[in-house]
Every structure is written in structure tokens, then in C-alpha cells.
Amino acid sequence: MAKSPAFETNLIHAGQKPDPTERSRGVAIHRTSSFVFNSAKQAADLFGLRELGNIYTRLGNPTTGILEDRITVLEGGAASVAVASGTAAIFNTIITIAKQGDHIVSASNLYGGTYTQFDAILPDFGITTTFVDVTNPANFEKAIQPNTKLIYVESQGNPALDVADFDAIAAIAKKHKLPFVVDATFTTPVLFKAIEHGANIVINSLTKWIGGHGTAIGGIVTDAGNFDWTDPKFEQFNRPDKNYHGLRWAHDLPAPLKPIAFALRFRTVPLRNLGASLSPDSAWIFLQGLETLNLRVLRHSENTLKVAEWLEKHSKVAWVRYPGLKKDPTHKVASKYLKNGFGGVVVFGVKSGRAGGEKFIDSLKLFSHLANVGDAKSLALHPASTSHSQLTEEQQKAGGLPPELVRLSIGLENIDDILADLDQALAAT
Ligand SMILES: *Cc1c(COP(=O)(O)O)cnc(C)c1O
């Protein structure tokens, strides 16, 4: 193959060759904690990063390695590290870059768990966050302080689905020599490739559309390999690292590894020593999911657009937010970045308010009432009383979350069955 394979082909093949010893075509699950060294010298080389290879599954595993290599190709990055959850991917990303006394500038419209992590957990470790309204990129620049270490956004804000002007925010990050971190869970590389729009680090919760069937928890971080860590303000990359026999990550790595200093430090410092590793069984589930990701995400988007347009016309519905709707405040920006569809989640409010929303959810039959998105099955949730209930009413408002908001993750069922279920549940409100 002279030409590099297309995206759909990479979803199925990237990172994997048939097993050379056993000839198995499917990805083998390596259920092992540890790997036998060839020699004392090889063991020392592996620990010294002079050779990259298998040591212990907390640090890496061949099954998980295929998943990491495949996501790297799909995102157009340089290296990826898979971990036990999307949440762990976020936390380990932050502490790979920032420490006590440092600061983050983040969009305010975040996944509930991420907001809590930034707002209520990181401050106990001396890392503070300024939350800004994502719809005006200038807000990010205004919030930058001398101790700011990264800029953070989601590809579709959770739960109001606002889409950021990535190019504008990336330009600000670049100007201030800050890494631009994008949580791209809601779009997946099918709809949006964050690295093409200036992201230096991309995070995906594998739990959602990539897994695609609501059967496993996992997360992954992709290093674009395009950030220069030699600026002394990134202390963890410039001082001799006690965690790794005095290595200075921005300076001492052999040339081919220098661009992936972030991914290497992520794996060998927080993952190795704090231990949020992914099970190879779960990695296998995500590889299975990736094979059909393109087909599924396109159908999720198609079904969701139909639901959004249908809700917009429904007499019991007060408002609908979906970036694919022409009237949506985020539609213009979303159309610039999301070329293959607008994703699988739609949010709306019923005219009868919070009580009506609860009645609606209790009346659903085909939809499952649960806290997840990205399943083949249609799902519904009332975030204000569940996923975002740790936030104050003020914080909920700032994150674009009115009390009546209902979130739907539209599945792959026949659209007529989806609409019929929504119709009978709306009738009950
Ligand atoms: C679900 C989700 C997470 C957290 O991922 P887990 O795998 O559940 O830990 C982070 N960000 C976004 C946007 C999510 O949807």
C-alpha cells in the first residue's frame, strides 16, 4: 500500500498485525501481569527507556498497546496512553503538567466529574482553575496568569453542547506557549480531529461512543507530539525528575522520543506510580468498538438530528439545544469544525419545567434512564438531579444547565421507534 490507509481502514487495522507466533487474526487478550525479560541487559534497557517494551501491565500491555497505537493513528497524534477511565485520563494529564501553585484556564461547560475535579479536588493539591464562558475565545486570554500551565476545553460542552472556536483558542494557547488540551469524547475522531485544530493533547473517554455498547470503562490520552516543553515554566519537564533517576523530560530523551515527552512522562510517572491502568480485557472491548465506530457515529448523528428537529416542533417542548439545528446558537461554529455530523446527544426542556422533565423520564419505555452516553441503546438523564447535582445552582447555570434540562443520548434503534417512545413520554408531561 503506497498511499496511507483511509480513516475507515485504520479503525479496523491500525496498530495490529496477525499474531506472528499463534497466527490469530483477532486481537489476542494478554491476561498477564508481567513479561519475561530476555536478559539482565534488556531488563535494564527497558527500565532505562533505552528500549521501549513490555515490563508490567500497570505500565503497558500488548493488547492495550494496539488500542493505543490505533487511537494515535485515528487522532493523527504521536503517542497515546490508555488508562482506567476518562476521568483518570484527565487527572493524570493535569498532574503530568501542573503541580502545587499552578493554574488552569478551562471552559466552564464541562462534564460534571471534570468540573468537580477542577473545582473541588485539584485546589486541595494547590492547582486552581479559572472557568470561562467558552463561546467567547477572548475570555481564555483574559484569564491567563503567570502560573497558568494549560488551557482546557471539551469538543462539545457538557451538557449544553456548545462548540468552542478551537482555532481561536488554539492561537491564544500558542501565543502564550501553553498546551491546549481538548476532551474530544463527544465527537470522537469521526466528527472532529482536535489535533488538526491546534490541540496538543487529546483526551477521549473510551466508555462512550468508542466502546459504543455501555460495557466497559476506560480513557485514553493522545500526545500530538507538537508541544515544546523546554520553557522553564514547565518545571516537571525541566528539572531533574526524582521519579526517573534525574531525567529532564524536555532535554534528556533521545531525539526520536523528544516529541512524546508528555506521553512518556504520563506513562512512567503518574500511571506507573499512581496506577490507574486499563485492564487488557477492557482494551479488547474498545478495539472491538472502534471497528464499527464510523458507521455508528454517523447513524447516531443522523438519528439525533431527526430527534432534535422533531422535538423543536413538538407542542410540549419549550426549547431544544443541538449543534445541528440551524437556529442553535452554536450551529455556525459547529458547522466549521464538525463536518460529518453533530453528534449523538440532544438536550431539551419541557414546557412544564423540572417536574415535567422528571415525569417525562419516568414515562420512557424504550429509552433507559441512566448516567451514560454513547451506547447503541437510547438513554435519558436529568443532569441537575444526577450527574451535575454536586454543583451549586449558580455553577449549574454558568455551565448552561437549567433545572428542567433533559439529556438524551440517541441510540441506533429504528428512528420511528425512538420518536414513538419520546412522543408517548411527552404526552404524559
Ligand atoms: C464520560 C465523560 C468523561 C469521564 O469518562 P469516564 O470514562 O466515565 O471516567 C469525561 N469527559 C466527558 C466529556 C465524558 O462524557
Short mmCIF file of C-alpha atoms and ligand atoms in Angstrom, two decimals:
data_model
loop_
_atom_site.label_atom_id
_atom_site.label_comp_id
_atom_site.label_asym_id
_atom_site.label_seq_id
_atom_site.Cartn_x
_atom_site.Cartn_y
_atom_site.Cartn_z
CA MET A 1 0.00 0.00 0.00
CA ALA A 2 1.75 3.13 -1.21
CA LYS A 3 -0.89 5.57 -0.02
CA SER A 4 -1.57 5.63 3.74
CA PRO A 5 -4.86 3.89 4.54
CA ALA A 6 -8.08 5.87 4.96
CA PHE A 7 -9.75 6.53 8.31
CA GLU A 8 -12.30 3.68 7.97
CA THR A 9 -9.46 1.24 7.22
CA ASN A 10 -7.40 2.47 10.17
CA LEU A 11 -10.37 1.93 12.52
CA ILE A 12 -10.09 -1.77 11.73
CA HIS A 13 -6.38 -2.34 11.09
CA ALA A 14 -4.13 0.35 12.57
CA GLY A 15 -1.69 -0.93 15.18
CA GLN A 16 -2.37 -4.63 14.62
CA LYS A 17 -0.84 -7.40 12.53
CA PRO A 18 -1.90 -11.04 12.81
CA ASP A 19 -0.07 -12.58 15.76
CA PRO A 20 3.31 -13.81 14.37
CA THR A 21 3.53 -16.92 16.58
CA GLU A 22 -0.07 -18.11 17.00
CA ARG A 23 -1.44 -16.64 13.73
CA SER A 24 -4.61 -15.38 15.42
CA ARG A 25 -6.43 -12.81 13.28
CA GLY A 26 -8.43 -11.34 16.15
CA VAL A 27 -6.58 -9.24 18.72
CA ALA A 28 -5.29 -11.55 21.47
CA ILE A 29 -6.01 -10.60 25.07
CA HIS A 30 -2.75 -10.77 27.01
CA ARG A 31 -4.03 -11.58 30.50
CA THR A 32 -0.73 -11.29 32.28
CA SER A 33 0.65 -9.04 34.96
CA SER A 34 4.29 -9.29 33.81
CA PHE A 35 6.59 -10.08 30.90
CA VAL A 36 9.75 -12.20 30.90
CA PHE A 37 12.97 -10.29 30.16
CA ASN A 38 15.41 -11.73 27.58
CA SER A 39 18.45 -10.83 29.66
CA ALA A 40 19.66 -8.68 32.53
CA LYS A 41 20.82 -6.12 29.97
CA GLN A 42 17.43 -5.97 28.26
CA ALA A 43 15.68 -5.54 31.62
CA ALA A 44 17.99 -2.62 32.42
CA ASP A 45 17.43 -1.10 28.96
CA LEU A 46 13.65 -1.33 29.34
CA PHE A 47 13.73 0.40 32.72
CA GLY A 48 16.19 2.99 31.40
CA LEU A 49 13.95 3.85 28.40
CA ARG A 50 16.82 2.84 26.08
CA GLU A 51 14.40 0.26 24.72
CA LEU A 52 10.58 0.53 24.79
CA GLY A 53 8.78 -2.73 25.55
CA ASN A 54 6.71 -4.81 27.92
CA ILE A 55 7.57 -4.86 31.61
CA TYR A 56 4.43 -4.99 33.75
CA THR A 57 0.77 -4.45 32.76
CA ARG A 58 0.37 -1.42 35.02
CA LEU A 59 2.82 0.35 32.67
CA GLY A 60 1.65 -1.17 29.41
CA ASN A 61 0.33 -4.36 27.81
CA PRO A 62 0.42 -5.58 24.19
CA THR A 63 -3.40 -5.71 23.89
CA THR A 64 -3.69 -2.21 25.32
CA GLY A 65 -0.76 -1.20 23.12
CA ILE A 66 -2.74 -2.00 19.97
CA LEU A 67 -5.56 0.20 21.23
CA GLU A 68 -3.08 3.00 21.97
CA ASP A 69 -1.44 2.76 18.55
CA ARG A 70 -4.81 2.68 16.78
CA ILE A 71 -6.10 5.78 18.60
CA THR A 72 -2.82 7.56 17.86
CA VAL A 73 -3.33 6.98 14.13
CA LEU A 74 -7.04 7.93 14.25
CA GLU A 75 -6.35 11.18 16.12
CA GLY A 76 -3.31 11.98 14.00
CA GLY A 77 -1.07 12.12 17.08
CA ALA A 78 2.39 10.82 18.02
CA ALA A 79 1.65 8.55 21.02
CA SER A 80 -1.25 7.56 23.26
CA VAL A 81 -1.61 6.14 26.76
CA ALA A 82 -4.75 4.27 27.82
CA VAL A 83 -5.93 4.37 31.43
CA ALA A 84 -8.72 3.02 33.63
CA SER A 85 -11.29 5.75 32.85
CA GLY A 86 -11.81 9.05 31.08
CA THR A 87 -11.68 10.66 34.50
CA ALA A 88 -8.26 9.15 35.21
CA ALA A 89 -7.09 10.32 31.77
CA ILE A 90 -7.99 13.88 32.74
CA PHE A 91 -6.47 13.80 36.25
CA ASN A 92 -3.24 12.18 35.08
CA THR A 93 -2.96 14.68 32.23
CA ILE A 94 -3.25 17.58 34.65
CA ILE A 95 -0.68 16.26 37.12
CA THR A 96 1.77 15.36 34.36
CA ILE A 97 1.91 19.09 33.51
CA ALA A 98 0.86 21.03 36.62
CA LYS A 99 1.69 20.95 40.31
CA GLN A 100 1.16 22.86 43.55
CA GLY A 101 0.87 26.60 42.81
CA ASP A 102 -0.15 26.16 39.17
CA HIS A 103 -3.29 27.26 37.37
CA ILE A 104 -5.62 26.08 34.61
CA VAL A 105 -7.88 28.10 32.33
CA SER A 106 -10.87 25.93 31.47
CA ALA A 107 -14.19 26.19 29.71
CA SER A 108 -16.98 26.26 32.30
CA ASN A 109 -19.30 23.92 30.38
CA LEU A 110 -17.70 20.67 31.47
CA TYR A 111 -18.63 17.09 32.15
CA GLY A 112 -19.84 17.06 35.80
CA GLY A 113 -17.00 14.89 37.10
CA THR A 114 -14.38 17.06 35.38
CA TYR A 115 -15.88 20.22 36.85
CA THR A 116 -15.77 18.70 40.34
CA GLN A 117 -12.17 17.53 39.80
CA PHE A 118 -11.05 21.04 38.77
CA ASP A 119 -13.26 22.97 41.19
CA ALA A 120 -13.14 20.88 44.35
CA ILE A 121 -10.29 18.33 44.24
CA LEU A 122 -7.32 19.94 42.46
CA PRO A 123 -7.38 23.01 44.79
CA ASP A 124 -6.52 20.66 47.68
CA PHE A 125 -3.34 19.87 45.74
CA GLY A 126 -2.68 23.57 45.13
CA ILE A 127 -3.85 23.62 41.50
CA THR A 128 -6.56 26.19 40.82
CA THR A 129 -8.82 26.75 37.81
CA THR A 130 -10.45 29.81 36.30
CA PHE A 131 -13.64 28.79 34.46
CA VAL A 132 -14.62 30.88 31.44
CA ASP A 133 -17.55 31.04 29.03
CA VAL A 134 -16.39 29.03 26.03
CA THR A 135 -18.44 31.00 23.50
CA ASN A 136 -16.02 33.96 23.57
CA PRO A 137 -12.40 32.87 22.96
CA ALA A 138 -11.07 36.19 24.32
CA ASN A 139 -12.22 35.02 27.79
CA PHE A 140 -9.42 32.44 27.75
CA GLU A 141 -6.72 35.01 27.12
CA LYS A 142 -8.05 37.32 29.83
CA ALA A 143 -7.90 34.53 32.40
CA ILE A 144 -4.27 33.55 31.76
CA GLN A 145 -1.95 34.18 34.74
CA PRO A 146 1.84 33.85 35.08
CA ASN A 147 1.32 30.43 36.72
CA THR A 148 -1.13 29.10 34.09
CA LYS A 149 0.03 25.75 32.72
CA LEU A 150 -2.70 24.66 30.31
CA ILE A 151 -5.93 25.54 28.53
CA TYR A 152 -8.77 23.02 28.69
CA VAL A 153 -11.96 22.62 26.64
CA GLU A 154 -14.40 19.90 25.62
CA SER A 155 -15.19 19.37 21.95
CA GLN A 156 -18.90 19.65 22.76
CA GLY A 157 -19.56 21.19 26.15
CA ASN A 158 -21.45 19.00 28.54
CA PRO A 159 -24.40 19.32 28.89
CA ALA A 160 -25.40 22.34 26.71
CA LEU A 161 -23.37 21.06 23.70
CA ASP A 162 -21.71 24.41 22.93
CA VAL A 163 -18.87 24.03 20.44
CA ALA A 164 -15.77 26.13 21.02
CA ASP A 165 -13.97 28.10 18.31
CA PHE A 166 -10.99 25.76 18.53
CA ASP A 167 -8.74 27.61 16.07
CA ALA A 168 -9.13 30.87 18.01
CA ILE A 169 -8.45 29.25 21.40
CA ALA A 170 -5.50 27.29 19.98
CA ALA A 171 -3.99 30.54 18.70
CA ILE A 172 -4.22 32.02 22.21
CA ALA A 173 -2.63 28.91 23.71
CA LYS A 174 0.18 29.05 21.16
CA LYS A 175 0.81 32.74 21.74
CA HIS A 176 1.18 32.13 25.49
CA LYS A 177 3.15 28.89 24.99
CA LEU A 178 0.52 26.82 26.80
CA PRO A 179 -0.59 23.31 25.90
CA PHE A 180 -4.14 23.19 24.52
CA VAL A 181 -5.95 20.16 25.96
CA VAL A 182 -9.20 19.01 24.33
CA ASP A 183 -11.57 16.40 25.76
CA ALA A 184 -12.99 15.08 22.46
CA THR A 185 -15.20 12.34 23.93
CA PHE A 186 -18.44 13.73 22.47
CA THR A 187 -17.18 13.99 18.90
CA THR A 188 -14.69 11.10 18.56
CA PRO A 189 -12.24 11.34 15.65
CA VAL A 190 -15.14 10.51 13.31
CA LEU A 191 -16.59 14.00 13.72
CA PHE A 192 -13.59 16.09 14.76
CA LYS A 193 -9.82 15.77 14.78
CA ALA A 194 -8.71 18.14 17.50
CA ILE A 195 -5.01 17.99 16.55
CA GLU A 196 -5.82 19.43 13.12
CA HIS A 197 -7.21 22.44 15.01
CA GLY A 198 -4.29 23.09 17.31
CA ALA A 199 -4.77 20.64 20.19
CA ASN A 200 -1.54 19.46 21.80
CA ILE A 201 -3.22 16.81 23.92
CA VAL A 202 -6.48 14.99 23.16
CA ILE A 203 -8.48 13.07 25.76
CA ASN A 204 -11.17 10.50 24.99
CA SER A 205 -13.37 8.65 27.45
CA LEU A 206 -13.42 5.23 25.78
CA THR A 207 -16.53 4.43 27.81
CA LYS A 208 -18.81 6.37 25.48
CA TRP A 209 -19.05 6.08 21.66
CA ILE A 210 -15.67 4.37 21.17
CA GLY A 211 -16.74 1.41 23.32
CA GLY A 212 -20.21 2.08 21.99
CA HIS A 213 -22.20 -0.52 23.89
CA GLY A 214 -22.07 0.60 27.52
CA THR A 215 -19.99 -2.40 28.58
CA ALA A 216 -16.64 -1.09 29.87
CA ILE A 217 -14.95 1.96 31.45
CA GLY A 218 -11.73 3.37 30.03
CA GLY A 219 -9.93 6.51 28.93
CA ILE A 220 -7.07 7.47 26.66
CA VAL A 221 -4.77 10.44 26.20
CA THR A 222 -3.11 11.27 22.88
CA ASP A 223 0.04 13.36 22.69
CA ALA A 224 0.11 15.28 19.40
CA GLY A 225 3.89 15.40 19.68
CA ASN A 226 3.85 19.08 18.76
CA PHE A 227 4.47 20.90 22.04
CA ASP A 228 7.81 22.32 23.15
CA TRP A 229 8.26 21.60 26.86
CA THR A 230 11.66 23.34 27.18
CA ASP A 231 10.07 26.53 28.57
CA PRO A 232 11.36 26.53 32.21
CA LYS A 233 7.85 27.32 33.49
CA PHE A 234 7.06 23.62 32.93
CA GLU A 235 9.09 22.61 35.93
CA GLN A 236 8.20 18.91 35.78
CA PHE A 237 9.77 18.74 32.30
CA ASN A 238 12.84 20.83 33.04
CA ARG A 239 14.11 19.93 36.49
CA PRO A 240 15.87 16.59 37.09
CA ASP A 241 12.91 14.28 37.83
CA LYS A 242 13.26 12.42 41.13
CA ASN A 243 10.69 9.98 39.74
CA TYR A 244 13.01 8.96 36.95
CA HIS A 245 16.66 8.96 38.09
CA GLY A 246 17.14 12.67 37.44
CA LEU A 247 15.90 12.67 33.84
CA ARG A 248 14.89 16.08 32.46
CA TRP A 249 11.98 15.16 30.17
CA ALA A 250 12.30 18.20 27.89
CA HIS A 251 16.05 17.76 27.39
CA ASP A 252 17.49 14.30 28.05
CA LEU A 253 15.34 11.96 25.95
CA PRO A 254 16.91 10.51 22.78
CA ALA A 255 15.86 12.60 19.75
CA PRO A 256 13.11 10.27 18.42
CA LEU A 257 11.38 10.28 21.83
CA LYS A 258 11.64 14.04 22.49
CA PRO A 259 8.34 14.94 20.76
CA ILE A 260 6.44 12.50 23.01
CA ALA A 261 7.91 13.70 26.31
CA PHE A 262 4.38 14.28 27.62
CA ALA A 263 3.17 10.74 26.81
CA LEU A 264 6.33 9.21 28.27
CA ARG A 265 6.15 11.20 31.50
CA PHE A 266 2.42 10.41 31.75
CA ARG A 267 3.15 6.67 31.49
CA THR A 268 6.28 6.46 33.59
CA VAL A 269 5.40 8.90 36.38
CA PRO A 270 1.65 9.07 37.24
CA LEU A 271 0.49 5.87 35.53
CA ARG A 272 3.42 3.83 36.82
CA ASN A 273 3.28 5.15 40.37
CA LEU A 274 -0.39 6.00 40.93
CA GLY A 275 -1.67 3.02 38.99
CA ALA A 276 -4.87 3.90 37.08
CA SER A 277 -4.15 1.24 34.47
CA LEU A 278 -6.63 -0.21 31.98
CA SER A 279 -7.39 -3.93 32.00
CA PRO A 280 -6.39 -5.67 28.73
CA ASP A 281 -9.90 -7.20 28.66
CA SER A 282 -11.38 -3.70 28.54
CA ALA A 283 -8.83 -2.64 25.90
CA TRP A 284 -10.11 -5.52 23.74
CA ILE A 285 -13.71 -4.30 24.13
CA PHE A 286 -12.68 -0.82 22.95
CA LEU A 287 -10.82 -2.27 19.95
CA GLN A 288 -13.98 -4.17 19.03
CA GLY A 289 -15.95 -0.92 19.34
CA LEU A 290 -13.53 1.00 17.13
CA GLU A 291 -14.13 -1.37 14.21
CA THR A 292 -17.67 -0.03 13.80
CA LEU A 293 -17.14 3.49 15.20
CA ASN A 294 -17.54 5.26 11.87
CA LEU A 295 -20.80 3.50 11.00
CA ARG A 296 -22.23 4.02 14.46
CA VAL A 297 -21.31 7.66 14.97
CA LEU A 298 -22.72 8.62 11.57
CA ARG A 299 -26.01 6.85 12.39
CA HIS A 300 -26.08 8.28 15.94
CA SER A 301 -25.69 11.76 14.41
CA GLU A 302 -28.35 11.14 11.76
CA ASN A 303 -30.88 9.83 14.32
CA THR A 304 -30.09 12.66 16.75
CA LEU A 305 -30.63 15.36 14.15
CA LYS A 306 -34.02 13.82 13.35
CA VAL A 307 -34.93 13.77 17.04
CA ALA A 308 -33.79 17.39 17.52
CA GLU A 309 -35.84 18.60 14.55
CA TRP A 310 -38.85 16.64 15.75
CA LEU A 311 -38.55 17.98 19.33
CA GLU A 312 -38.27 21.54 18.02
CA LYS A 313 -41.76 21.24 16.54
CA HIS A 314 -43.38 19.44 19.49
CA SER A 315 -46.05 21.42 21.35
CA LYS A 316 -44.91 20.24 24.82
CA VAL A 317 -41.26 21.19 24.28
CA ALA A 318 -40.06 24.63 25.45
CA TRP A 319 -36.59 24.61 23.91
CA VAL A 320 -34.04 22.30 22.25
CA ARG A 321 -30.24 22.54 22.03
CA TYR A 322 -28.41 20.59 19.35
CA PRO A 323 -25.49 21.99 17.33
CA GLY A 324 -27.03 20.53 14.16
CA LEU A 325 -30.13 22.74 14.41
CA LYS A 326 -29.86 25.76 12.13
CA LYS A 327 -31.26 28.03 14.89
CA ASP A 328 -28.86 26.75 17.55
CA PRO A 329 -26.50 29.45 18.94
CA THR A 330 -23.54 27.13 18.38
CA HIS A 331 -24.53 25.99 14.86
CA LYS A 332 -22.26 28.33 12.93
CA VAL A 333 -19.10 27.42 14.87
CA ALA A 334 -20.10 23.75 15.00
CA SER A 335 -20.53 23.66 11.19
CA LYS A 336 -16.98 24.97 10.80
CA TYR A 337 -15.48 22.09 12.79
CA LEU A 338 -17.88 19.14 12.65
CA LYS A 339 -18.00 18.03 9.03
CA ASN A 340 -19.57 14.56 9.32
CA GLY A 341 -22.42 15.17 11.74
CA PHE A 342 -23.19 16.88 15.02
CA GLY A 343 -23.01 14.02 17.49
CA GLY A 344 -25.33 11.73 19.40
CA VAL A 345 -26.61 13.91 22.24
CA VAL A 346 -29.50 16.39 22.29
CA VAL A 347 -30.79 18.33 25.30
CA PHE A 348 -34.17 19.96 25.78
CA GLY A 349 -36.65 21.32 28.30
CA VAL A 350 -40.35 20.57 28.50
CA LYS A 351 -42.84 23.40 28.98
CA SER A 352 -43.93 22.00 32.33
CA GLY A 353 -40.44 22.60 33.81
CA ARG A 354 -38.41 20.43 36.15
CA ALA A 355 -41.42 18.37 37.36
CA GLY A 356 -42.45 17.78 33.74
CA GLY A 357 -38.92 16.68 32.87
CA GLU A 358 -38.96 14.13 35.68
CA LYS A 359 -42.40 12.89 34.58
CA PHE A 360 -41.09 12.58 31.01
CA ILE A 361 -38.12 10.47 32.11
CA ASP A 362 -40.29 8.20 34.27
CA SER A 363 -42.63 7.63 31.29
CA LEU A 364 -39.96 6.44 28.82
CA LYS A 365 -40.12 2.77 27.81
CA LEU A 366 -37.52 2.20 25.07
CA PHE A 367 -35.05 4.75 26.47
CA SER A 368 -33.09 3.68 29.54
CA HIS A 369 -32.84 6.17 32.40
CA LEU A 370 -29.17 6.05 33.33
CA ALA A 371 -25.94 8.04 33.58
CA ASN A 372 -24.07 7.33 30.37
CA VAL A 373 -23.92 8.43 26.75
CA GLY A 374 -22.72 6.78 23.55
CA ASP A 375 -24.47 3.42 23.90
CA ALA A 376 -26.15 1.71 20.94
CA LYS A 377 -29.25 1.93 23.14
CA SER A 378 -31.10 5.23 23.58
CA LEU A 379 -30.53 6.79 27.01
CA ALA A 380 -32.05 9.64 29.02
CA LEU A 381 -30.90 11.58 32.10
CA HIS A 382 -31.87 14.60 34.19
CA PRO A 383 -28.39 16.07 34.92
CA ALA A 384 -29.43 18.67 37.53
CA SER A 385 -30.55 15.93 39.93
CA THR A 386 -27.85 13.37 38.99
CA SER A 387 -24.53 13.87 37.16
CA HIS A 388 -24.31 17.60 37.94
CA SER A 389 -26.04 17.58 41.35
CA GLN A 390 -22.74 18.30 43.17
CA LEU A 391 -22.69 21.73 41.53
CA THR A 392 -24.45 24.71 43.12
CA GLU A 393 -27.41 26.19 41.24
CA GLU A 394 -25.12 29.08 40.27
CA GLN A 395 -22.46 26.73 38.85
CA GLN A 396 -25.15 24.76 37.03
CA LYS A 397 -26.34 27.99 35.43
CA ALA A 398 -22.79 29.01 34.47
CA GLY A 399 -22.36 25.59 32.86
CA GLY A 400 -25.55 26.09 30.80
CA LEU A 401 -27.65 23.71 32.85
CA PRO A 402 -31.21 24.88 33.62
CA PRO A 403 -33.10 22.71 36.16
CA GLU A 404 -35.58 21.35 33.57
CA LEU A 405 -32.90 20.14 31.13
CA VAL A 406 -33.25 16.55 29.94
CA ARG A 407 -30.32 14.93 28.14
CA LEU A 408 -30.91 12.28 25.50
CA SER A 409 -28.20 10.07 24.04
CA ILE A 410 -29.80 8.78 20.87
CA GLY A 411 -29.13 5.16 20.03
CA LEU A 412 -29.12 3.08 16.90
CA GLU A 413 -32.70 1.78 17.12
CA ASN A 414 -35.11 2.48 14.26
CA ILE A 415 -35.91 6.20 14.28
CA ASP A 416 -39.69 5.56 14.24
CA ASP A 417 -39.43 3.57 17.47
CA ILE A 418 -37.28 6.28 19.06
CA LEU A 419 -39.76 9.04 18.13
CA ALA A 420 -42.77 6.96 19.22
CA ASP A 421 -41.26 6.48 22.69
CA LEU A 422 -40.46 10.18 23.02
CA ASP A 423 -43.98 11.06 21.86
CA GLN A 424 -45.77 8.88 24.42
CA ALA A 425 -43.48 10.15 27.23
CA LEU A 426 -44.05 13.78 26.22
CA ALA A 427 -47.80 13.16 26.21
CA ALA A 428 -47.52 12.29 29.91
CA THR A 429 -45.95 15.68 30.80
C1 LIG B 1 -17.86 10.34 30.46
C2 LIG B 1 -17.01 11.51 30.24
C3 LIG B 1 -15.81 11.67 30.95
C4 LIG B 1 -15.39 10.69 32.01
O1 LIG B 1 -15.13 9.45 31.46
P1 LIG B 1 -15.25 8.07 32.32
O2 LIG B 1 -14.75 7.06 31.37
O3 LIG B 1 -16.70 7.92 32.68
O4 LIG B 1 -14.40 8.25 33.53
C5 LIG B 1 -15.04 12.77 30.70
N1 LIG B 1 -15.40 13.69 29.77
C6 LIG B 1 -16.54 13.57 29.06
C7 LIG B 1 -16.88 14.60 28.05
C8 LIG B 1 -17.38 12.48 29.26
O5 LIG B 1 -18.51 12.37 28.56
#
